[in-house]
Amino acid sequence: MTPPDAPTAKAMAGAQGSQSAVLSCADHAATLTTLAKRSDFLKAARARRQGTASFLLQGRQRGEAEESQGIRVGYTCSKKVGNAVARNHAKRRLREAARLVIPELGRDGWDYVLIGKKSDTSERPFDLLLKDLRYALKKVHGEHR
């Protein structure tokens, strides 16, 4: 028996069909949109980058011909990170770190790609992962301490 407040199958299908999901944080005004197109990942790969102990951050400011509203974020882990379970675990940690930090320090009109590292992304304490992301964002934006 289905509970009365359970979502319908139609509502569930609509929620799962979009790969460019919009993540919003209640205490931050900025929204994060997930990068979905390969071309966006390739453009970010040619832009600024900053390595940390737990991941690599690539960041680029979108051009005038592109939509300049909002912050877009992509996540990737190669097979060097491990099997599918290990890659998904690393990406979940990167996704949560981005949700907490990027609305605060990210810039409107920028694309960011977080690339997981073998074992470091999954094993690093989460508070240090957040610290790494803050550091990498400041360096990609050209801010110095």
Coordinates of N, CA and C in Angstrom, one line a residue:
M1 N 0.8 -1.2 0.0 CA 0.0 0.0 0.0 C 0.9 1.2 0.0
T2 N 0.5 2.2 -0.8 CA 1.3 3.4 -0.9 C 0.8 4.5 0.1
P3 N 1.7 5.1 0.8 CA 1.3 6.2 1.7 C 0.6 7.3 0.9
P4 N -0.3 8.0 1.6 CA -1.0 9.1 0.9 C -0.2 10.3 0.4
D5 N 0.9 10.5 1.1 CA 1.8 11.7 0.7 C 3.0 11.3 -0.2
A6 N 3.0 10.0 -0.7 CA 4.1 9.6 -1.5 C 3.9 10.2 -2.9
P7 N 5.1 10.5 -3.5 CA 5.0 11.1 -4.9 C 4.5 10.1 -5.9
T8 N 3.8 10.6 -6.9 CA 3.3 9.7 -7.9 C 4.4 9.3 -8.9
A9 N 4.2 8.3 -9.6 CA 5.2 7.8 -10.6 C 5.5 8.8 -11.6
K10 N 4.5 9.6 -12.0 CA 4.7 10.6 -13.0 C 5.6 11.7 -12.5
A11 N 5.4 12.1 -11.3 CA 6.3 13.1 -10.7 C 7.7 12.6 -10.5
M12 N 7.9 11.3 -10.2 CA 9.2 10.7 -10.0 C 9.9 10.7 -11.4
A13 N 9.2 10.4 -12.5 CA 9.8 10.3 -13.8 C 10.3 11.6 -14.2
G14 N 9.6 12.7 -13.9 CA 10.0 14.0 -14.3 C 11.2 14.5 -13.5
A15 N 11.3 14.1 -12.3 CA 12.4 14.5 -11.4 C 13.7 13.8 -11.8
Q16 N 13.6 12.5 -12.3 CA 14.8 11.8 -12.7 C 15.3 12.0 -14.1
G17 N 14.4 12.6 -15.0 CA 14.8 12.7 -16.4 C 15.8 13.8 -16.7
S18 N 16.0 14.7 -15.8 CA 16.9 15.9 -16.1 C 18.3 15.6 -15.6
Q19 N 19.3 15.6 -16.5 CA 20.7 15.4 -16.1 C 21.3 16.7 -15.6
S20 N 20.7 17.9 -16.0 CA 21.3 19.1 -15.6 C 20.4 19.7 -14.4
A21 N 20.5 18.9 -13.3 CA 19.7 19.3 -12.2 C 20.2 20.6 -11.5
V22 N 19.3 21.3 -11.0 CA 19.6 22.6 -10.3 C 19.7 22.3 -8.8
L23 N 20.8 22.6 -8.2 CA 20.9 22.4 -6.8 C 20.9 23.8 -6.1
S24 N 20.0 23.9 -5.1 CA 20.0 25.1 -4.4 C 20.2 24.9 -2.9
C25 N 20.8 25.9 -2.3 CA 21.1 25.8 -0.9 C 20.2 26.9 -0.2
A26 N 19.5 26.5 0.8 CA 18.5 27.4 1.5 C 19.2 28.7 2.0
D27 N 20.4 28.5 2.5 CA 21.0 29.7 3.2 C 21.9 30.5 2.2
H28 N 22.0 30.1 0.9 CA 22.7 30.8 -0.1 C 21.8 31.2 -1.3
A29 N 22.0 32.3 -1.9 CA 21.1 32.7 -2.9 C 21.5 32.1 -4.3
A30 N 22.8 31.7 -4.4 CA 23.3 31.2 -5.7 C 22.8 29.8 -5.9
T31 N 22.6 29.4 -7.2 CA 22.2 28.0 -7.5 C 23.3 27.4 -8.3
L32 N 23.5 26.2 -8.2 CA 24.5 25.4 -8.9 C 23.8 24.6 -10.0
T33 N 24.2 24.7 -11.2 CA 23.7 23.9 -12.3 C 24.8 22.9 -12.7
T34 N 24.4 21.6 -12.9 CA 25.4 20.6 -13.2 C 25.7 20.7 -14.7
L35 N 27.0 20.6 -15.0 CA 27.5 20.6 -16.4 C 27.1 19.2 -17.0
A36 N 26.6 19.2 -18.2 CA 26.2 18.0 -18.8 C 26.9 17.7 -20.2
K37 N 27.3 18.8 -20.9 CA 27.8 18.6 -22.2 C 29.4 18.5 -22.2
R38 N 29.8 17.5 -23.0 CA 31.3 17.3 -23.1 C 32.0 18.5 -23.5
S39 N 31.5 19.3 -24.3 CA 32.1 20.5 -24.8 C 32.4 21.5 -23.7
D40 N 31.5 21.6 -22.7 CA 31.7 22.4 -21.5 C 32.9 21.9 -20.7
F41 N 33.0 20.6 -20.5 CA 34.1 20.0 -19.8 C 35.5 20.3 -20.5
L42 N 35.4 20.2 -21.9 CA 36.7 20.5 -22.6 C 37.1 21.9 -22.6
K43 N 36.1 22.9 -22.6 CA 36.4 24.3 -22.4 C 37.1 24.5 -21.0
A44 N 36.5 23.9 -20.0 CA 37.1 24.1 -18.7 C 38.5 23.5 -18.6
A45 N 38.8 22.4 -19.3 CA 40.1 21.8 -19.3 C 41.2 22.7 -19.9
R46 N 40.8 23.6 -20.7 CA 41.7 24.6 -21.3 C 41.9 25.9 -20.5
A47 N 41.2 26.0 -19.4 CA 41.1 27.2 -18.6 C 42.1 27.0 -17.4
R48 N 41.8 27.9 -16.4 CA 42.6 27.9 -15.2 C 42.4 26.6 -14.4
R49 N 43.5 26.2 -13.7 CA 43.4 25.0 -12.9 C 44.2 25.1 -11.6
Q50 N 43.8 24.4 -10.6 CA 44.5 24.4 -9.3 C 44.4 23.0 -8.7
G51 N 45.5 22.4 -8.5 CA 45.5 21.1 -7.8 C 45.6 21.2 -6.3
T52 N 45.0 20.3 -5.6 CA 45.1 20.2 -4.2 C 45.4 18.8 -3.8
A53 N 45.5 18.5 -2.5 CA 45.8 17.2 -2.1 C 44.7 16.2 -2.4
S54 N 43.4 16.7 -2.5 CA 42.3 15.7 -2.7 C 41.7 15.8 -4.1
F55 N 41.9 16.8 -4.9 CA 41.3 16.8 -6.2 C 41.9 17.9 -7.0
L56 N 41.5 18.0 -8.3 CA 42.0 19.1 -9.2 C 40.7 19.9 -9.5
L57 N 40.9 21.2 -9.4 CA 39.8 22.2 -9.8 C 40.1 22.9 -11.1
Q58 N 39.2 22.9 -12.0 CA 39.4 23.6 -13.3 C 38.3 24.7 -13.2
G59 N 38.6 25.9 -13.6 CA 37.6 27.0 -13.6 C 37.8 27.9 -14.7
R60 N 36.6 28.4 -15.3 CA 36.7 29.3 -16.4 C 35.5 30.2 -16.4
Q61 N 35.7 31.5 -16.8 CA 34.7 32.4 -16.9 C 34.1 32.2 -18.3
R62 N 32.7 32.1 -18.4 CA 32.1 31.9 -19.6 C 32.2 33.2 -20.5
G63 N 32.3 33.0 -21.8 CA 32.4 34.1 -22.7 C 31.1 34.9 -22.9
E64 N 31.2 36.0 -23.7 CA 30.1 36.8 -23.9 C 29.0 36.1 -24.7
A65 N 29.4 35.2 -25.6 CA 28.4 34.5 -26.5 C 27.6 33.5 -25.7
E66 N 28.1 33.1 -24.5 CA 27.4 32.1 -23.7 C 26.6 32.8 -22.7
E67 N 25.6 32.0 -22.1 CA 24.8 32.5 -21.0 C 25.7 32.8 -19.8
S68 N 25.6 34.0 -19.3 CA 26.5 34.3 -18.2 C 25.9 34.3 -16.8
Q69 N 24.7 33.8 -16.7 CA 24.0 33.8 -15.4 C 24.2 32.4 -14.8
G70 N 24.4 32.4 -13.5 CA 24.5 31.2 -12.7 C 25.9 30.6 -12.7
I71 N 26.1 29.7 -11.8 CA 27.3 28.9 -11.6 C 27.1 27.5 -12.0
R72 N 27.9 27.0 -12.9 CA 27.8 25.6 -13.4 C 29.0 24.8 -12.9
V73 N 28.7 23.6 -12.4 CA 29.7 22.7 -11.8 C 29.6 21.3 -12.5
G74 N 30.8 20.7 -12.8 CA 30.9 19.4 -13.3 C 31.8 18.6 -12.4
Y75 N 31.6 17.3 -12.4 CA 32.3 16.3 -11.5 C 32.8 15.2 -12.4
T76 N 34.0 14.8 -12.2 CA 34.5 13.6 -13.0 C 35.6 12.9 -12.2
C77 N 35.6 11.6 -12.4 CA 36.7 10.7 -11.8 C 37.0 9.7 -12.9
S78 N 38.3 9.5 -13.2 CA 38.7 8.5 -14.2 C 38.7 7.1 -13.5
K79 N 39.0 6.2 -14.4 CA 39.1 4.8 -13.8 C 40.3 4.6 -12.9
K80 N 41.2 5.5 -13.0 CA 42.4 5.4 -12.0 C 41.9 5.5 -10.6
V81 N 40.8 6.2 -10.4 CA 40.2 6.3 -9.0 C 39.8 5.0 -8.4
G82 N 39.3 4.1 -9.3 CA 38.9 2.8 -8.9 C 37.7 2.3 -9.7
N83 N 37.1 1.3 -9.1 CA 35.9 0.7 -9.8 C 34.7 1.7 -9.7
A84 N 33.6 1.4 -10.2 CA 32.4 2.3 -10.2 C 32.0 2.7 -8.8
V85 N 32.1 1.8 -7.9 CA 31.7 2.2 -6.5 C 32.6 3.3 -6.0
A86 N 33.9 3.1 -6.2 CA 34.9 4.1 -5.7 C 34.7 5.4 -6.4
R87 N 34.5 5.4 -7.7 CA 34.3 6.6 -8.5 C 33.1 7.4 -8.0
N88 N 32.0 6.6 -7.8 CA 30.7 7.3 -7.4 C 30.9 7.8 -6.0
H89 N 31.6 7.2 -5.1 CA 31.8 7.7 -3.7 C 32.6 9.0 -3.8
A90 N 33.6 9.0 -4.6 CA 34.5 10.2 -4.7 C 33.6 11.4 -5.3
K91 N 32.8 11.1 -6.3 CA 32.0 12.1 -6.9 C 30.9 12.6 -5.9
R92 N 30.4 11.7 -5.1 CA 29.4 12.2 -4.1 C 30.0 13.1 -3.1
R93 N 31.3 12.8 -2.7 CA 32.0 13.7 -1.7 C 32.3 15.1 -2.4
L94 N 32.7 15.1 -3.7 CA 33.0 16.3 -4.4 C 31.7 17.1 -4.6
R95 N 30.6 16.5 -4.9 CA 29.3 17.1 -5.1 C 28.8 17.8 -3.8
E96 N 29.0 17.2 -2.7 CA 28.6 17.7 -1.4 C 29.5 18.9 -1.0
A97 N 30.8 18.8 -1.2 CA 31.7 19.9 -0.9 C 31.4 21.1 -1.8
A98 N 31.1 20.8 -3.1 CA 30.7 21.9 -4.0 C 29.4 22.6 -3.5
R99 N 28.5 21.8 -3.1 CA 27.2 22.4 -2.6 C 27.4 23.3 -1.4
L100 N 28.3 23.0 -0.6 CA 28.6 23.8 0.6 C 29.4 25.0 0.4
V101 N 30.4 24.9 -0.5 CA 31.4 26.0 -0.6 C 31.2 26.9 -1.9
I102 N 30.9 26.3 -3.0 CA 30.8 27.1 -4.2 C 29.8 28.2 -4.2
P103 N 28.6 28.0 -3.6 CA 27.7 29.2 -3.6 C 28.2 30.4 -2.8
E104 N 29.1 30.1 -1.9 CA 29.7 31.1 -1.0 C 30.9 31.8 -1.8
L105 N 31.8 31.0 -2.4 CA 33.0 31.6 -3.0 C 33.0 31.6 -4.5
G106 N 32.1 30.8 -5.1 CA 32.1 30.8 -6.6 C 31.6 32.1 -7.1
R107 N 31.8 32.3 -8.4 CA 31.4 33.6 -9.1 C 30.4 33.3 -10.1
D108 N 29.5 34.2 -10.2 CA 28.4 34.1 -11.2 C 29.0 34.2 -12.6
G109 N 28.6 33.3 -13.5 CA 29.1 33.3 -14.9 C 30.3 32.4 -15.0
W110 N 30.6 31.6 -14.1 CA 31.8 30.7 -14.1 C 31.4 29.3 -14.2
D111 N 32.2 28.4 -14.8 CA 32.1 27.0 -14.8 C 33.2 26.4 -14.0
Y112 N 32.9 25.4 -13.2 CA 34.0 24.7 -12.4 C 33.8 23.2 -12.7
V113 N 35.0 22.5 -12.8 CA 35.0 21.1 -12.9 C 35.9 20.6 -11.8
L114 N 35.4 19.6 -11.0 CA 36.2 19.0 -9.9 C 36.5 17.6 -10.4
I115 N 37.8 17.3 -10.4 CA 38.3 16.0 -10.8 C 38.9 15.3 -9.6
G116 N 38.3 14.1 -9.3 CA 38.8 13.3 -8.2 C 40.1 12.7 -8.4
K117 N 40.9 12.5 -7.3 CA 42.2 11.8 -7.4 C 42.1 10.4 -6.7
K118 N 43.0 9.5 -7.2 CA 43.0 8.2 -6.7 C 43.1 8.1 -5.2
S119 N 42.2 7.5 -4.5 CA 42.2 7.3 -3.0 C 42.1 8.6 -2.2
D120 N 42.8 9.7 -2.7 CA 42.8 10.9 -1.9 C 41.4 11.5 -1.7
T121 N 40.6 11.6 -2.7 CA 39.3 12.2 -2.7 C 38.4 11.4 -1.7
S122 N 38.5 10.1 -1.7 CA 37.6 9.3 -0.8 C 38.1 9.3 0.6
E123 N 39.4 9.3 0.8 CA 40.0 9.0 2.1 C 40.3 10.3 2.9
R124 N 40.4 11.4 2.3 CA 40.7 12.7 3.0 C 39.5 13.1 3.9
P125 N 39.8 13.5 5.1 CA 38.8 14.0 6.0 C 38.0 15.1 5.3
F126 N 36.6 15.1 5.5 CA 35.8 16.0 4.8 C 36.1 17.5 5.1
D127 N 36.4 17.8 6.3 CA 36.7 19.2 6.6 C 38.0 19.7 5.8
L128 N 38.9 18.8 5.6 CA 40.1 19.2 4.8 C 39.8 19.3 3.3
L129 N 38.8 18.5 2.9 CA 38.3 18.5 1.5 C 37.7 19.9 1.3
L130 N 36.9 20.4 2.2 CA 36.3 21.7 2.1 C 37.3 22.8 2.1
K131 N 38.3 22.7 3.0 CA 39.4 23.6 3.0 C 40.2 23.7 1.7
D132 N 40.4 22.5 1.1 CA 41.1 22.4 -0.2 C 40.3 23.1 -1.3
L133 N 38.9 23.0 -1.3 CA 38.1 23.6 -2.3 C 38.1 25.1 -2.1
R134 N 38.1 25.6 -0.9 CA 38.2 27.1 -0.7 C 39.5 27.6 -1.2
Y135 N 40.6 26.9 -0.9 CA 41.9 27.3 -1.4 C 41.9 27.4 -2.9
A136 N 41.5 26.3 -3.5 CA 41.5 26.2 -5.0 C 40.7 27.2 -5.6
L137 N 39.5 27.5 -5.1 CA 38.7 28.6 -5.7 C 39.4 30.0 -5.6
K138 N 40.0 30.2 -4.5 CA 40.7 31.5 -4.4 C 41.9 31.6 -5.4
K139 N 42.6 30.5 -5.6 CA 43.7 30.5 -6.5 C 43.2 30.6 -8.0
V140 N 42.1 29.9 -8.3 CA 41.6 30.0 -9.7 C 41.1 31.4 -10.0
H141 N 40.6 32.1 -9.0 CA 40.1 33.5 -9.2 C 41.2 34.5 -9.1
G142 N 42.4 34.1 -8.8 CA 43.6 35.0 -8.8 C 43.7 35.7 -7.5
E143 N 43.0 35.3 -6.4 CA 43.1 35.9 -5.1 C 44.3 35.3 -4.4
H144 N 45.0 36.1 -3.7 CA 46.2 35.6 -2.9 C 45.9 36.0 -1.5
R145 N 46.5 35.2 -0.6 CA 46.2 35.4 0.8 C 46.8 36.6 1.3

